[in-house]
Amino acid sequence: MIYLNNAATSARKPPCVVEAVARALTSGAGSSARGAAAADLDAARTVFEARCALAELFAFSHPERVVFFANATQALNTAIFGTVRPGDHVVATAYEHNSVLRPLALLERTRGARVSYVPVARSGAIALEDFDRLITPGTRLVAVSHASNLTGAVLPVAEVARMAHARGALVLVDAAQTAGALPVELDALGADLAAFTGHKALMGPQGTGGLAVAPQVEVEPLFCGGTGVQSARDRQPDTYPEHLEAGTANTPGLAGLAAGVRFVQEQGVEGIRAREEALRARFVSGVSAVPGVRVYGEGDGMGHVATVALNVGDADSARVADALAQRWGIATRAGLHCAPRAHEALGTRGQGAVRFSLGFYTTADEVDAAVRAVAAVARELA
Amino acid sequence: MGGAGAPPLRSDARAPQRRLVASFASTFDALEAERLCRAASVPGRIIPLPAQIRADCGLAWVLPAEDAARQAFLAALAGRVQPVALTELAL
């Protein structure tokens, strides 16, 4: 199989990740922060190491404020529900994933929050002037994807953060599509809160993700429960990470995530970026030459991570994706990609799009095979 | 992280000795203290937080009660971790 659905998950993991998970599962690692015997301390050290690895990757000097969850969605929910108060104004972009859109819609219904969406043009472009217009001195939170999960467009997060901070707003960056694929340095981006997932470009197992919370940023816990410290209190500890983390940690998953992060660091994010950028350009060049194929977002004036959305004529994106999977063994993703506003903006709300997302293990031969397969589908559907 | 570094400081319930116990606000701080002490070869080890300090859960760091050990411990932490308390106990 040629796996081009890396924006959903990196299906193939480096051997070091597999070994780290297996070691945690078979060497008797216990429960982190739930005892001081050797097995439980091993687990606690594993989770500690994962926090430190992530903080290093993000050039973030507060590893204790890297809080783990099961995925980026839980991290984004925590950031949103933990900062937006009744009646608050929030700015988000039309590129956001449902993991941002749905919490915000719920807050509109239940807390009277007011949400303004920065529009995305039909070309995929997003204008700084619109952020400037919509972020006001009363805005509480600006939620912005570091990169679109649909077209791969890299958003101007640092510029947006400067505007937001000048008006007293917090900045939440959704780095699900970029952590491990692009340099993600929290200070440089101006992120007050940054959500990441472990199982995409960071090469860790599913069930891992988290939120980095800058010092002085107040977040109300979304999850409450056991922390292994300050147990006599009837509320979550004020100290991090326990303030936002409750329940048993996913030690085997985090062992794998730490190994994945170290793997990415050894390879070098810049090198990974350069290689994936070249592969993406190769793919876009190939499919753009196929009659009937429409690639979205190429005229947006932005950089891209290694994700490409396209359609073949007016064909249902699901039909194209199914043909690619069944006849050529190519895994892509059809439909709306949990990004309905982005599809609305690109004009693909009804048809959806076929998303090709390349990853660390994608080869040039696989890219060429995918281009040939798209051309064959296009010929058949013409 | 494993057993290399500072030698363990074993307790013997039949013959308690005076020890210093550093308590922390979080598991992260306890583990950061362990990392810093190991890197500086400062003796000590992690223990469950004694109830005499606080009836609670959590991890603490136990070290010899001598002044020199206390100084070495605090120097190893170098202000990067702040213990909640340093308590002398018979362990």
Short mmCIF file of C-alpha atoms in Angstrom, two decimals:
data_model
loop_
_atom_site.label_atom_id
_atom_site.label_comp_id
_atom_site.label_asym_id
_atom_site.label_seq_id
_atom_site.Cartn_x
_atom_site.Cartn_y
_atom_site.Cartn_z
CA MET A 1 0.00 0.00 0.00
CA ILE A 2 1.05 3.57 -0.67
CA TYR A 3 -0.04 5.48 2.39
CA LEU A 4 -0.82 9.10 1.56
CA ASN A 5 -3.03 9.86 4.53
CA ASN A 6 -0.32 11.12 6.84
CA ALA A 7 -2.37 14.20 7.76
CA ALA A 8 -4.64 11.73 9.55
CA THR A 9 -1.86 9.66 11.08
CA SER A 10 1.62 8.48 10.20
CA ALA A 11 0.70 4.84 9.75
CA ARG A 12 4.27 3.58 9.65
CA LYS A 13 6.41 4.29 12.70
CA PRO A 14 10.19 4.21 13.13
CA PRO A 15 11.53 1.02 14.78
CA CYS A 16 12.67 3.05 17.81
CA VAL A 17 9.03 4.00 18.50
CA VAL A 18 7.83 0.43 18.26
CA GLU A 19 10.65 -0.68 20.55
CA ALA A 20 9.92 2.02 23.11
CA VAL A 21 6.24 1.08 23.30
CA ALA A 22 7.08 -2.62 23.50
CA ARG A 23 9.65 -1.97 26.22
CA ALA A 24 7.11 -0.04 28.29
CA LEU A 25 4.56 -2.81 27.87
CA THR A 26 6.87 -5.73 28.55
CA SER A 27 9.46 -4.48 31.02
CA GLY A 28 7.01 -3.98 33.85
CA ALA A 29 6.68 -0.21 33.66
CA GLY A 30 4.09 0.73 36.25
CA SER A 31 1.91 3.77 36.69
CA SER A 32 3.37 7.26 36.51
CA ALA A 33 3.04 9.33 39.70
CA ARG A 34 1.24 6.48 41.43
CA GLY A 35 3.96 5.10 43.68
CA ALA A 36 7.67 5.29 44.32
CA ALA A 37 8.70 1.69 43.70
CA ALA A 38 10.99 0.98 40.78
CA ALA A 39 8.28 0.07 38.25
CA ASP A 40 6.21 3.17 38.95
CA LEU A 41 9.25 5.42 39.00
CA ASP A 42 10.25 4.01 35.62
CA ALA A 43 6.84 5.03 34.29
CA ALA A 44 7.10 8.47 35.87
CA ARG A 45 10.54 8.96 34.33
CA THR A 46 9.21 7.91 30.94
CA VAL A 47 6.47 10.53 31.08
CA PHE A 48 8.96 13.10 32.41
CA GLU A 49 11.29 12.36 29.51
CA ALA A 50 8.43 12.77 27.02
CA ARG A 51 7.62 16.20 28.47
CA CYS A 52 11.25 17.26 28.26
CA ALA A 53 11.56 16.02 24.67
CA LEU A 54 8.50 17.98 23.55
CA ALA A 55 9.63 21.12 25.36
CA GLU A 56 13.02 20.88 23.68
CA LEU A 57 11.44 20.41 20.26
CA PHE A 58 9.24 23.47 20.83
CA ALA A 59 12.13 25.55 22.25
CA PHE A 60 9.89 25.93 25.28
CA SER A 61 11.63 26.42 28.61
CA HIS A 62 8.79 25.05 30.76
CA PRO A 63 8.55 21.29 30.26
CA GLU A 64 6.27 21.03 33.29
CA ARG A 65 3.73 23.04 31.30
CA VAL A 66 3.62 20.48 28.49
CA VAL A 67 0.39 18.73 29.45
CA PHE A 68 -0.53 15.37 27.95
CA PHE A 69 -3.89 14.31 26.61
CA ALA A 70 -5.10 11.53 24.36
CA ASN A 71 -4.96 13.72 21.25
CA ALA A 72 -4.93 17.28 19.96
CA THR A 73 -8.72 17.43 20.19
CA GLN A 74 -8.70 17.05 23.96
CA ALA A 75 -5.91 19.62 24.16
CA LEU A 76 -7.86 22.11 22.03
CA ASN A 77 -11.03 21.54 24.04
CA THR A 78 -9.10 22.13 27.25
CA ALA A 79 -7.59 25.34 25.90
CA ILE A 80 -10.92 26.66 24.63
CA PHE A 81 -13.19 25.68 27.50
CA GLY A 82 -10.48 26.66 29.97
CA THR A 83 -10.05 30.22 28.77
CA VAL A 84 -13.29 31.43 27.18
CA ARG A 85 -15.67 32.95 29.73
CA PRO A 86 -19.35 33.77 29.34
CA GLY A 87 -19.86 36.45 26.73
CA ASP A 88 -16.24 36.43 25.56
CA HIS A 89 -15.30 37.21 21.98
CA VAL A 90 -13.21 34.66 20.07
CA VAL A 91 -11.61 34.90 16.65
CA ALA A 92 -10.94 31.73 14.67
CA THR A 93 -10.24 31.05 11.02
CA ALA A 94 -12.33 29.26 8.44
CA TYR A 95 -9.42 26.82 8.11
CA GLU A 96 -10.02 25.42 11.60
CA HIS A 97 -10.76 21.78 12.24
CA ASN A 98 -13.92 20.64 13.98
CA SER A 99 -11.83 20.17 17.12
CA VAL A 100 -11.89 23.98 17.31
CA LEU A 101 -15.14 24.75 15.46
CA ARG A 102 -17.33 22.47 17.55
CA PRO A 103 -16.14 23.60 20.99
CA LEU A 104 -16.61 27.19 19.86
CA ALA A 105 -20.11 26.45 18.55
CA LEU A 106 -20.97 24.82 21.88
CA LEU A 107 -19.67 27.87 23.75
CA GLU A 108 -21.81 30.10 21.56
CA ARG A 109 -24.83 28.07 22.56
CA THR A 110 -24.02 27.57 26.24
CA ARG A 111 -21.91 30.54 27.38
CA GLY A 112 -23.03 33.24 25.01
CA ALA A 113 -19.58 33.41 23.46
CA ARG A 114 -19.29 35.45 20.28
CA VAL A 115 -17.14 33.97 17.55
CA SER A 116 -15.83 35.77 14.46
CA TYR A 117 -14.38 33.72 11.63
CA VAL A 118 -11.55 35.03 9.51
CA PRO A 119 -12.61 34.18 5.96
CA VAL A 120 -10.65 32.07 3.51
CA ALA A 121 -10.82 33.16 -0.13
CA ARG A 122 -11.75 30.77 -2.97
CA SER A 123 -8.02 30.75 -3.80
CA GLY A 124 -7.24 29.55 -0.28
CA ALA A 125 -5.69 32.88 0.67
CA ILE A 126 -6.27 34.36 4.10
CA ALA A 127 -5.76 38.09 4.65
CA LEU A 128 -3.96 39.63 7.62
CA GLU A 129 -6.29 42.62 7.16
CA ASP A 130 -9.20 40.40 8.17
CA PHE A 131 -7.46 39.39 11.40
CA ASP A 132 -6.75 43.07 11.97
CA ARG A 133 -10.41 43.91 11.45
CA LEU A 134 -11.83 41.11 13.61
CA ILE A 135 -9.45 41.04 16.59
CA THR A 136 -10.53 43.83 18.90
CA PRO A 137 -9.39 45.01 22.34
CA GLY A 138 -12.21 42.89 23.81
CA THR A 139 -11.18 39.66 22.10
CA ARG A 140 -10.31 36.94 24.61
CA LEU A 141 -8.87 34.24 22.36
CA VAL A 142 -7.56 33.91 18.81
CA ALA A 143 -7.53 30.30 17.62
CA VAL A 144 -5.42 29.69 14.55
CA SER A 145 -4.14 26.57 12.82
CA HIS A 146 -0.44 26.54 12.13
CA ALA A 147 -1.31 24.71 8.90
CA SER A 148 -4.57 23.72 7.25
CA ASN A 149 -5.37 20.01 7.40
CA LEU A 150 -7.04 20.37 4.00
CA THR A 151 -4.63 22.21 1.70
CA GLY A 152 -1.55 22.23 3.92
CA ALA A 153 -1.43 26.05 3.82
CA VAL A 154 0.84 27.44 6.52
CA LEU A 155 -0.86 30.36 8.24
CA PRO A 156 0.94 33.55 9.32
CA VAL A 157 0.72 32.68 13.01
CA ALA A 158 3.48 34.98 14.27
CA GLU A 159 1.93 38.04 12.61
CA VAL A 160 -1.50 37.12 13.92
CA ALA A 161 -0.07 36.64 17.41
CA ARG A 162 1.49 40.09 17.36
CA MET A 163 -1.89 41.63 16.51
CA ALA A 164 -3.65 39.54 19.13
CA HIS A 165 -1.18 40.37 21.90
CA ALA A 166 -1.33 44.07 21.07
CA ARG A 167 -5.06 43.84 21.82
CA GLY A 168 -4.74 41.70 24.92
CA ALA A 169 -5.98 38.44 23.42
CA LEU A 170 -4.58 34.97 24.05
CA VAL A 171 -3.29 32.99 21.09
CA LEU A 172 -4.11 29.30 20.68
CA VAL A 173 -2.14 27.57 17.94
CA ASP A 174 -3.31 24.23 16.56
CA ALA A 175 -0.04 22.58 15.58
CA ALA A 176 -1.56 19.18 14.80
CA GLN A 177 -0.38 19.36 11.19
CA THR A 178 2.99 20.95 11.81
CA ALA A 179 4.65 19.54 14.94
CA GLY A 180 7.46 17.43 13.49
CA ALA A 181 6.91 18.69 9.94
CA LEU A 182 7.82 22.34 10.39
CA PRO A 183 9.85 24.12 13.06
CA VAL A 184 7.35 24.87 15.84
CA GLU A 185 9.00 27.26 18.27
CA LEU A 186 6.43 28.57 20.67
CA ASP A 187 8.10 31.87 21.53
CA ALA A 188 8.80 32.65 17.89
CA LEU A 189 5.19 31.88 16.99
CA GLY A 190 3.86 33.90 19.92
CA ALA A 191 1.73 31.00 21.12
CA ASP A 192 0.17 31.26 24.56
CA LEU A 193 -1.31 27.82 24.07
CA ALA A 194 -0.17 25.27 21.51
CA ALA A 195 -1.93 21.98 20.88
CA PHE A 196 -0.10 19.09 19.26
CA THR A 197 -0.79 15.51 18.38
CA GLY A 198 1.74 12.75 18.86
CA HIS A 199 0.72 10.36 16.09
CA LYS A 200 1.22 12.41 12.96
CA ALA A 201 4.57 13.97 12.04
CA LEU A 202 5.94 13.35 15.54
CA MET A 203 5.74 9.64 14.65
CA GLY A 204 4.36 8.52 18.00
CA PRO A 205 1.45 6.18 18.68
CA GLN A 206 -2.19 7.17 18.50
CA GLY A 207 -3.60 8.14 21.88
CA THR A 208 -0.94 10.77 22.49
CA GLY A 209 -1.12 14.52 22.21
CA GLY A 210 -0.99 17.55 24.41
CA LEU A 211 -1.03 21.22 25.12
CA ALA A 212 1.82 23.58 25.92
CA VAL A 213 0.70 26.38 28.20
CA ALA A 214 2.86 29.49 28.47
CA PRO A 215 3.59 30.81 31.98
CA GLN A 216 1.05 33.29 33.34
CA VAL A 217 -1.70 31.87 31.12
CA GLU A 218 -4.68 30.82 33.23
CA VAL A 219 -6.54 27.74 32.05
CA GLU A 220 -9.43 26.22 34.00
CA PRO A 221 -9.20 22.41 34.02
CA LEU A 222 -11.56 20.51 31.76
CA PHE A 223 -10.73 17.17 33.36
CA CYS A 224 -10.60 16.65 37.10
CA GLY A 225 -9.47 13.60 39.01
CA GLY A 226 -6.46 11.81 40.38
CA THR A 227 -3.08 13.44 40.02
CA GLY A 228 -0.89 11.53 42.44
CA VAL A 229 -0.12 14.75 44.33
CA GLN A 230 -1.99 17.12 46.62
CA SER A 231 -4.65 14.46 47.03
CA ALA A 232 -6.25 15.98 50.11
CA ARG A 233 -7.47 19.00 48.14
CA ASP A 234 -10.93 18.97 46.64
CA ARG A 235 -9.72 20.62 43.45
CA GLN A 236 -7.01 20.20 40.87
CA PRO A 237 -3.55 21.32 42.01
CA ASP A 238 -2.45 24.76 40.84
CA THR A 239 0.89 23.30 39.80
CA TYR A 240 1.54 22.04 36.29
CA PRO A 241 1.11 19.57 34.69
CA GLU A 242 -1.33 18.27 37.29
CA HIS A 243 -3.52 21.36 37.00
CA LEU A 244 -4.81 20.13 33.65
CA GLU A 245 -3.88 16.43 33.68
CA ALA A 246 -6.08 13.96 35.52
CA GLY A 247 -6.12 10.18 35.52
CA THR A 248 -3.55 7.58 34.64
CA ALA A 249 -1.06 8.65 32.00
CA ASN A 250 -0.65 6.68 28.78
CA THR A 251 2.87 5.58 29.67
CA PRO A 252 3.40 3.14 26.76
CA GLY A 253 2.10 5.73 24.30
CA LEU A 254 4.23 8.49 25.76
CA ALA A 255 7.29 6.22 25.69
CA GLY A 256 6.65 5.89 21.97
CA LEU A 257 6.03 9.60 21.57
CA ALA A 258 9.30 10.47 23.30
CA ALA A 259 11.10 8.08 20.96
CA GLY A 260 9.30 9.63 17.99
CA VAL A 261 10.30 13.14 19.02
CA ARG A 262 13.92 12.07 19.47
CA PHE A 263 13.78 10.41 16.06
CA VAL A 264 12.47 13.62 14.48
CA GLN A 265 15.19 15.61 16.24
CA GLU A 266 17.88 13.22 15.00
CA GLN A 267 16.59 13.51 11.43
CA GLY A 268 16.26 17.28 11.80
CA VAL A 269 12.96 19.07 11.27
CA GLU A 270 14.49 21.34 8.61
CA GLY A 271 15.70 18.33 6.65
CA ILE A 272 12.32 16.61 6.93
CA ARG A 273 10.67 19.82 5.80
CA ALA A 274 12.94 20.22 2.76
CA ARG A 275 12.41 16.64 1.65
CA GLU A 276 8.64 16.75 2.05
CA GLU A 277 8.44 20.12 0.33
CA ALA A 278 10.26 18.68 -2.69
CA LEU A 279 7.98 15.63 -2.78
CA ARG A 280 4.91 17.83 -2.55
CA ALA A 281 6.13 20.02 -5.40
CA ARG A 282 6.75 16.87 -7.46
CA PHE A 283 3.22 15.65 -6.79
CA VAL A 284 1.56 19.02 -7.46
CA SER A 285 3.51 19.43 -10.69
CA GLY A 286 2.44 15.95 -11.79
CA VAL A 287 -1.25 16.15 -11.01
CA SER A 288 -1.61 19.74 -12.21
CA ALA A 289 -0.71 18.52 -15.70
CA VAL A 290 -3.52 15.94 -15.70
CA PRO A 291 -6.56 17.19 -17.66
CA GLY A 292 -9.61 17.55 -15.47
CA VAL A 293 -7.71 17.70 -12.17
CA ARG A 294 -8.21 20.76 -10.00
CA VAL A 295 -5.74 21.34 -7.16
CA TYR A 296 -6.96 23.60 -4.35
CA GLY A 297 -5.08 26.34 -2.58
CA GLU A 298 -2.08 26.53 -4.89
CA GLY A 299 -2.70 30.22 -5.55
CA ASP A 300 -3.02 31.13 -1.88
CA GLY A 301 0.37 32.79 -1.65
CA MET A 302 1.31 30.70 1.38
CA GLY A 303 3.79 27.93 2.08
CA HIS A 304 2.43 24.42 2.56
CA VAL A 305 3.10 21.31 4.57
CA ALA A 306 3.03 18.13 2.50
CA THR A 307 -0.74 17.97 2.03
CA VAL A 308 -2.61 18.47 -1.26
CA ALA A 309 -6.35 18.60 -1.91
CA LEU A 310 -7.71 17.97 -5.39
CA ASN A 311 -10.70 16.87 -7.35
CA VAL A 312 -11.08 15.04 -10.63
CA GLY A 313 -13.67 16.90 -12.68
CA ASP A 314 -16.98 16.82 -10.88
CA ALA A 315 -16.51 13.31 -9.58
CA ASP A 316 -17.50 12.51 -6.05
CA SER A 317 -14.29 12.65 -4.01
CA ALA A 318 -15.31 9.42 -2.26
CA ARG A 319 -15.52 7.61 -5.60
CA VAL A 320 -12.04 8.79 -6.59
CA ALA A 321 -10.53 7.86 -3.23
CA ASP A 322 -12.15 4.45 -3.37
CA ALA A 323 -10.80 3.82 -6.87
CA LEU A 324 -7.31 4.85 -5.76
CA ALA A 325 -7.49 2.51 -2.78
CA GLN A 326 -9.07 -0.48 -4.50
CA ARG A 327 -7.22 -0.44 -7.81
CA TRP A 328 -3.89 1.14 -6.97
CA GLY A 329 -3.56 0.51 -3.28
CA ILE A 330 -3.21 4.20 -2.55
CA ALA A 331 -4.62 5.49 0.74
CA THR A 332 -5.98 9.02 0.56
CA ARG A 333 -8.88 10.68 2.31
CA ALA A 334 -12.09 11.93 0.71
CA GLY A 335 -14.92 14.06 2.08
CA LEU A 336 -14.77 17.14 4.26
CA HIS A 337 -11.77 16.34 6.48
CA CYS A 338 -13.55 17.73 9.56
CA ALA A 339 -13.01 21.19 8.06
CA PRO A 340 -16.44 22.22 6.73
CA ARG A 341 -15.76 25.96 6.67
CA ALA A 342 -12.57 25.46 4.66
CA HIS A 343 -14.46 23.37 2.12
CA GLU A 344 -17.19 26.00 1.98
CA ALA A 345 -14.54 28.61 1.22
CA LEU A 346 -12.90 26.54 -1.51
CA GLY A 347 -16.25 25.68 -3.07
CA THR A 348 -15.98 21.96 -2.34
CA ARG A 349 -18.67 21.60 0.32
CA GLY A 350 -20.78 19.35 -1.93
CA GLN A 351 -18.09 17.39 -3.72
CA GLY A 352 -15.57 17.17 -0.94
CA ALA A 353 -11.98 16.72 -2.06
CA VAL A 354 -9.40 13.97 -2.27
CA ARG A 355 -6.59 14.73 0.13
CA PHE A 356 -3.11 13.37 -0.48
CA SER A 357 -0.87 13.86 2.53
CA LEU A 358 2.74 12.81 2.29
CA GLY A 359 4.88 11.87 5.23
CA PHE A 360 8.31 10.93 6.46
CA TYR A 361 8.34 7.55 4.73
CA THR A 362 6.83 8.72 1.42
CA THR A 363 9.16 8.16 -1.52
CA ALA A 364 9.48 9.83 -4.92
CA ASP A 365 8.45 6.53 -6.55
CA GLU A 366 5.26 6.53 -4.49
CA VAL A 367 4.54 10.11 -5.49
CA ASP A 368 5.02 9.20 -9.15
CA ALA A 369 2.76 6.18 -8.77
CA ALA A 370 0.10 8.39 -7.21
CA VAL A 371 0.33 10.84 -10.11
CA ARG A 372 -0.08 7.98 -12.61
CA ALA A 373 -3.06 6.67 -10.68
CA VAL A 374 -4.74 10.09 -10.62
CA ALA A 375 -4.17 10.39 -14.37
CA ALA A 376 -5.71 6.96 -14.93
CA VAL A 377 -8.77 7.82 -12.82
CA ALA A 378 -9.12 11.11 -14.66
CA ARG A 379 -9.04 9.34 -18.02
CA GLU A 380 -11.69 6.89 -16.91
CA LEU A 381 -13.96 9.58 -15.57
CA ALA A 382 -13.50 11.94 -18.53
CA MET B 1 17.08 7.10 33.17
CA GLY B 2 18.16 4.25 35.34
CA GLY B 3 20.24 3.34 38.32
CA ALA B 4 23.44 5.15 37.35
CA GLY B 5 24.54 8.23 39.25
CA ALA B 6 24.05 8.91 42.93
CA PRO B 7 24.11 5.90 45.27
CA PRO B 8 20.75 4.99 46.81
CA LEU B 9 20.09 5.98 50.39
CA ARG B 10 18.43 2.93 51.88
CA SER B 11 16.09 3.04 54.84
CA ASP B 12 16.04 0.40 57.51
CA ALA B 13 12.79 0.34 59.43
CA ARG B 14 14.53 -1.45 62.33
CA ALA B 15 17.08 1.29 62.79
CA PRO B 16 15.72 4.64 61.62
CA GLN B 17 18.29 7.32 60.95
CA ARG B 18 17.97 11.06 60.72
CA ARG B 19 17.40 12.10 57.13
CA LEU B 20 16.42 15.21 55.29
CA VAL B 21 13.34 14.91 53.13
CA ALA B 22 12.61 17.38 50.36
CA SER B 23 8.97 17.59 49.37
CA PHE B 24 7.69 19.06 46.12
CA ALA B 25 4.52 20.52 44.68
CA SER B 26 4.45 18.17 41.71
CA THR B 27 5.75 14.87 40.41
CA PHE B 28 7.56 16.80 37.70
CA ASP B 29 9.53 18.77 40.30
CA ALA B 30 10.50 15.60 42.17
CA LEU B 31 11.75 13.98 38.98
CA GLU B 32 13.55 17.15 37.91
CA ALA B 33 15.26 17.17 41.31
CA GLU B 34 16.26 13.55 40.78
CA ARG B 35 17.66 14.35 37.34
CA LEU B 36 19.67 17.30 38.64
CA CYS B 37 21.00 15.37 41.64
CA ARG B 38 22.04 12.42 39.50
CA ALA B 39 23.79 14.72 37.06
CA ALA B 40 25.71 16.26 39.97
CA SER B 41 26.29 12.88 41.72
CA VAL B 42 24.52 14.16 44.80
CA PRO B 43 23.34 11.28 47.02
CA GLY B 44 19.69 10.62 47.60
CA ARG B 45 16.70 8.88 46.15
CA ILE B 46 12.99 9.25 45.56
CA ILE B 47 10.63 7.97 48.25
CA PRO B 48 6.88 8.18 48.75
CA LEU B 49 5.99 11.42 50.53
CA PRO B 50 6.07 10.60 54.29
CA ALA B 51 2.80 11.25 56.11
CA GLN B 52 4.77 13.06 58.83
CA ILE B 53 5.35 15.80 56.27
CA ARG B 54 1.91 15.75 54.75
CA ALA B 55 -0.89 13.20 54.71
CA ASP B 56 -1.00 13.13 50.94
CA CYS B 57 0.25 11.37 47.83
CA GLY B 58 3.39 12.20 45.93
CA LEU B 59 7.11 11.79 45.71
CA ALA B 60 9.86 13.22 47.87
CA TRP B 61 13.67 13.18 47.80
CA VAL B 62 15.54 11.81 50.78
CA LEU B 63 19.13 12.81 51.50
CA PRO B 64 21.59 12.54 54.39
CA ALA B 65 20.87 14.93 57.26
CA GLU B 66 24.34 16.46 57.18
CA ASP B 67 24.79 20.12 56.33
CA ALA B 68 27.17 19.32 53.50
CA ALA B 69 24.55 17.07 51.88
CA ARG B 70 21.92 19.79 52.21
CA GLN B 71 24.25 22.31 50.57
CA ALA B 72 25.14 19.92 47.76
CA PHE B 73 21.47 19.16 47.20
CA LEU B 74 20.47 22.81 46.99
CA ALA B 75 23.44 23.56 44.76
CA ALA B 76 22.41 20.75 42.42
CA LEU B 77 18.91 22.17 42.15
CA ALA B 78 20.45 25.53 41.28
CA GLY B 79 17.13 27.28 41.75
CA ARG B 80 15.58 25.30 38.90
CA VAL B 81 13.37 23.38 41.31
CA GLN B 82 12.04 24.80 44.53
CA PRO B 83 11.26 22.21 47.22
CA VAL B 84 8.11 22.99 49.19
CA ALA B 85 9.96 22.05 52.36
CA LEU B 86 13.12 20.40 53.67
CA THR B 87 12.18 18.39 56.75
CA GLU B 88 14.39 16.37 59.09
CA LEU B 89 12.90 12.98 59.92
CA ALA B 90 13.91 9.64 61.32
CA LEU B 91 13.57 7.18 58.43
#
